[in-house]
C-alpha positions as YAML, in Angstrom:
chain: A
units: angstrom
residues:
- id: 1
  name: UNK
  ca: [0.00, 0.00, 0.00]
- id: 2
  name: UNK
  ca: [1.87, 3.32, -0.75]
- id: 3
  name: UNK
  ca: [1.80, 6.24, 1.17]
- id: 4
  name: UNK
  ca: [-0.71, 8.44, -0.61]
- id: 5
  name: UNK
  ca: [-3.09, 5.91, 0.03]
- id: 6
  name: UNK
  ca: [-2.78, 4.73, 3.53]
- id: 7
  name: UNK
  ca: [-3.25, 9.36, 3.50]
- id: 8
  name: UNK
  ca: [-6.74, 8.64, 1.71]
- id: 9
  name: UNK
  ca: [-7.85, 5.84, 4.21]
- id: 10
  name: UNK
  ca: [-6.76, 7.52, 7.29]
- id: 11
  name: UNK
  ca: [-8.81, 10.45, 6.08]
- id: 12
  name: UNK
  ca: [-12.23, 8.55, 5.40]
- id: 13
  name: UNK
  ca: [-11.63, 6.59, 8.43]
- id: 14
  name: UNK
  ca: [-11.53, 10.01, 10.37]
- id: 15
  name: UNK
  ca: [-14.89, 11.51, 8.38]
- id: 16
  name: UNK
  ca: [-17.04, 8.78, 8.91]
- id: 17
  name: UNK
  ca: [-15.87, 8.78, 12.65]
- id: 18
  name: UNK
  ca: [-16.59, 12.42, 12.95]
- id: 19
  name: UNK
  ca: [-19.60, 11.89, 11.38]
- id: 20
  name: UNK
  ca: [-21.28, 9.16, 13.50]
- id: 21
  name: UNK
  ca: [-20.37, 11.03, 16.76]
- id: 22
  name: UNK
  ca: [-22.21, 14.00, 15.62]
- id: 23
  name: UNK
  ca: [-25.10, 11.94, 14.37]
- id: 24
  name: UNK
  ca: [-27.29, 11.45, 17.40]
- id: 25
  name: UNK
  ca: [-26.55, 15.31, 18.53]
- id: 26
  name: UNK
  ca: [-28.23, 16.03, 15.26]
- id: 27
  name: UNK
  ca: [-30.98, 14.16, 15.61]
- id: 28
  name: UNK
  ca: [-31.07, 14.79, 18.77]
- id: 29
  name: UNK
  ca: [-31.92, 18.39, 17.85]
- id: 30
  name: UNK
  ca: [-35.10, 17.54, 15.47]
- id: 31
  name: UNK
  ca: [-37.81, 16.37, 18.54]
- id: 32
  name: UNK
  ca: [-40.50, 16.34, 15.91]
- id: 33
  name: UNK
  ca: [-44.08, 16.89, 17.21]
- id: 34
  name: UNK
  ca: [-43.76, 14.39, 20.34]
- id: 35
  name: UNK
  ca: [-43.88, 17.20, 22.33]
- id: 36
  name: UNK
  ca: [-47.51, 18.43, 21.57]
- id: 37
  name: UNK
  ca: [-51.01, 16.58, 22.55]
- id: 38
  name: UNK
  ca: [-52.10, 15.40, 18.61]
- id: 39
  name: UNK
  ca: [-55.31, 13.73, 20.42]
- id: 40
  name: UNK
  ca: [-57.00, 17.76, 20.91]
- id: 41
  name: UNK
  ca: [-57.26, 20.94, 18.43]
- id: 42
  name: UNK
  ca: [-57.06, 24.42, 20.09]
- id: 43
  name: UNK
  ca: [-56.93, 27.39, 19.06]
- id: 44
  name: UNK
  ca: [-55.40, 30.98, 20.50]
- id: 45
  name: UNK
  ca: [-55.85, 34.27, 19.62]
- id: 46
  name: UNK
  ca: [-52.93, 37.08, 19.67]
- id: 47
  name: UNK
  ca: [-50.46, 39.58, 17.90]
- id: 48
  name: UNK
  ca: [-47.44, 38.50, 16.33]
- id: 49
  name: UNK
  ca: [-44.47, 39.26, 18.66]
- id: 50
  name: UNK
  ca: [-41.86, 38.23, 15.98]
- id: 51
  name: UNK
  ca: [-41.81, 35.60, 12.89]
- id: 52
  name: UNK
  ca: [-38.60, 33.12, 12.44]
- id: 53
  name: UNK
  ca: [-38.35, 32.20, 8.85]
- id: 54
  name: UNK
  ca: [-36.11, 29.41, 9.39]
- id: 55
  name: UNK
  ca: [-35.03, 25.44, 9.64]
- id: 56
  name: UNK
  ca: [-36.01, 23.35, 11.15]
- id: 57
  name: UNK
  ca: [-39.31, 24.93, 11.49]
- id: 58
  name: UNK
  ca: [-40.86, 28.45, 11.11]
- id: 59
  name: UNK
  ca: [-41.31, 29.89, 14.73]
- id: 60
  name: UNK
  ca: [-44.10, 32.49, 15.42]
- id: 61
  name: UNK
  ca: [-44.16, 34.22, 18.34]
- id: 62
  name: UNK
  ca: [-47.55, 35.75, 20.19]
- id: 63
  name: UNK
  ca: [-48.91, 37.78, 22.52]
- id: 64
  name: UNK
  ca: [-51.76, 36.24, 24.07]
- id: 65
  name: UNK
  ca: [-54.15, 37.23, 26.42]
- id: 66
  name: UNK
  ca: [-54.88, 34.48, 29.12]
- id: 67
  name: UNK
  ca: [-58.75, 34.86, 30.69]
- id: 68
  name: UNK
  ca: [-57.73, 37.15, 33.38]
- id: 69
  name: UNK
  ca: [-56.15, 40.18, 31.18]
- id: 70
  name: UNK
  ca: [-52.84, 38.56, 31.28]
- id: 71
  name: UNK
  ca: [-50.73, 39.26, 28.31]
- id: 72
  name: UNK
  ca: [-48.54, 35.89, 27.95]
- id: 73
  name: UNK
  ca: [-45.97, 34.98, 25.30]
- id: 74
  name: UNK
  ca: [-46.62, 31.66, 23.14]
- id: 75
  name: UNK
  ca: [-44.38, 30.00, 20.81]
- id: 76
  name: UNK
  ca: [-46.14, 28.10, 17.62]
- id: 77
  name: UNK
  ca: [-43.92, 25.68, 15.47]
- id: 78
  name: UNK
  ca: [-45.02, 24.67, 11.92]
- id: 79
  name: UNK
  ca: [-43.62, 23.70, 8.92]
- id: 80
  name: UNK
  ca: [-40.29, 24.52, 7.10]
- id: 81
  name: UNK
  ca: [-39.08, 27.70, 5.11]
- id: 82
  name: UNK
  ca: [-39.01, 25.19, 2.16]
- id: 83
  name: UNK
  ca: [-42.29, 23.77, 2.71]
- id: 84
  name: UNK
  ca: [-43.73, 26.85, 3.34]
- id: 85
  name: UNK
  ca: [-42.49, 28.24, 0.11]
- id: 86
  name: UNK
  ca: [-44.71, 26.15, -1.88]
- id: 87
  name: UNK
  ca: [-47.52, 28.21, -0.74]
- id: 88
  name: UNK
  ca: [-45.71, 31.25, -1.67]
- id: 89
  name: UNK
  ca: [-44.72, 32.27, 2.15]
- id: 90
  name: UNK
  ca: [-42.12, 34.38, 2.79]
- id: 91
  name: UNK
  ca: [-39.77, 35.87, 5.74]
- id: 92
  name: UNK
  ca: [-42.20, 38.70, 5.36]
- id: 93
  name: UNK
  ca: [-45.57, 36.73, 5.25]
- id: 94
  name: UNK
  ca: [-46.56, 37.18, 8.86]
- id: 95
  name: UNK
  ca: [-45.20, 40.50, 10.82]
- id: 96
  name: UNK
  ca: [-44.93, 42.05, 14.01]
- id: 97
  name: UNK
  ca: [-48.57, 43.59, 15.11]
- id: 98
  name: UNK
  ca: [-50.44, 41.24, 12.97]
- id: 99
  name: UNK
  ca: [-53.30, 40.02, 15.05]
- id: 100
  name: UNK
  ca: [-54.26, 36.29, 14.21]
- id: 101
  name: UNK
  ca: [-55.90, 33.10, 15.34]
- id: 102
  name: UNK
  ca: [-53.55, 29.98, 15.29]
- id: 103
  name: UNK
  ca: [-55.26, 26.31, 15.13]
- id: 104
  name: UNK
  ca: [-52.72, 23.12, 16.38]
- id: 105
  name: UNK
  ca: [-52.08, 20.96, 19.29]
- id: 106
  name: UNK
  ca: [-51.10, 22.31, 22.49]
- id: 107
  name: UNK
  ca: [-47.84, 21.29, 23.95]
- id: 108
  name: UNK
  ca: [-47.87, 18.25, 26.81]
- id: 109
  name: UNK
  ca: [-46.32, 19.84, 29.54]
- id: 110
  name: UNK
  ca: [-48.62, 22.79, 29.78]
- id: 111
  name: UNK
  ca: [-45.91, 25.54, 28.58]
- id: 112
  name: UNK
  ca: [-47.34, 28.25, 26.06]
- id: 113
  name: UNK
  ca: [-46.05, 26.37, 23.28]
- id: 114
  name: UNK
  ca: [-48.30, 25.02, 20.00]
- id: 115
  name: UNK
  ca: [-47.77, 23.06, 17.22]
- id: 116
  name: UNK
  ca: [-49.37, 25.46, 14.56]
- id: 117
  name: UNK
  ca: [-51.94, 23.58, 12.02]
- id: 118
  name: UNK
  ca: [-53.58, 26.60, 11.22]
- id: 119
  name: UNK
  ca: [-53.33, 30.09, 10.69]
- id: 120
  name: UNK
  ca: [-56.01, 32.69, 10.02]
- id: 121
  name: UNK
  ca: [-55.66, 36.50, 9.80]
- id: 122
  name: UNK
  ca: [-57.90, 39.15, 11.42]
- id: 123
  name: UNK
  ca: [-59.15, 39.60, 7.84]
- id: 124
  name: UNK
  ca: [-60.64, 35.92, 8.04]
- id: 125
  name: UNK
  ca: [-57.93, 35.20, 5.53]
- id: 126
  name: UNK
  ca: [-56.85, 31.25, 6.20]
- id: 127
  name: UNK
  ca: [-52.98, 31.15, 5.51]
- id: 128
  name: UNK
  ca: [-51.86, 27.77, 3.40]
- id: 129
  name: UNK
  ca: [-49.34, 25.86, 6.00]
- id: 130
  name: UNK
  ca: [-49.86, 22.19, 4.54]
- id: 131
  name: UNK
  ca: [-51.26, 20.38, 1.79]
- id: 132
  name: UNK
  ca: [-54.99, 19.56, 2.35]
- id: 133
  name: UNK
  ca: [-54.88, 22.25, 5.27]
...
């Protein structure tokens, strides 16, 4: 075996190493929807705090007021920026002081957290998320 290629071997040998210790971190990192109750549909009422256009999924912030008065800040999860652009969203599609109604499955453990399903605009406008939906 000459030189270069015990080099070449070493090298793979290395990658693939480096790769399957950072494999579980990464997946790991993508929990999915097992976080949220899929058995019961809500839906929540507020202004958009802030919009995250970004992987792994798009992240909308609210403001949401709770029965007593109580302003309180919920985080919904949806698709992807690339799924989302099928429907022709953008970074720009949903914007701080937009008031809407967001449809999904509230998270387990009781923290302000949804997995958004649905979006509909003050307007009565229903935003495309998913196909069929």
């Amino acid at each position: 075996m000459t030189m270069r290629i015990m080099k070449k071997t070493l090298v793979t040998i290395f990658a693939l190493s480096a790769a399957f210790v950072a494999l579980p971190r990464a997946a790991q990192a993508h929990h999915g929807w097992a976080d949220f109750d899929s058995t019961t549909e809500v839906s929540i009422k507020g202004t958009v705090i802030d919009f995250h256009f970004v992987n792994p999924h798009c992240v909308v912030e609210l403001e949401v007021m709770d029965e007593k008065g109580v302003a309180r800040k919920w985080q919904g999860e949806f698709a992807s920026p690339a799924e989302l652009a099928r429907y022709r969203w953008t970074a720009a599609s949903l914007e701080a002081g937009d008031r809407i109604t967001v449809t999904g499955h509230a998270a387990k453990n009781g923290s302000p957290a949804i997995h958004v399903l649905g979006i509909r605009l003050a307007n009565g406008q229903e935003l495309k998320l998913y196909n069929g939906r």
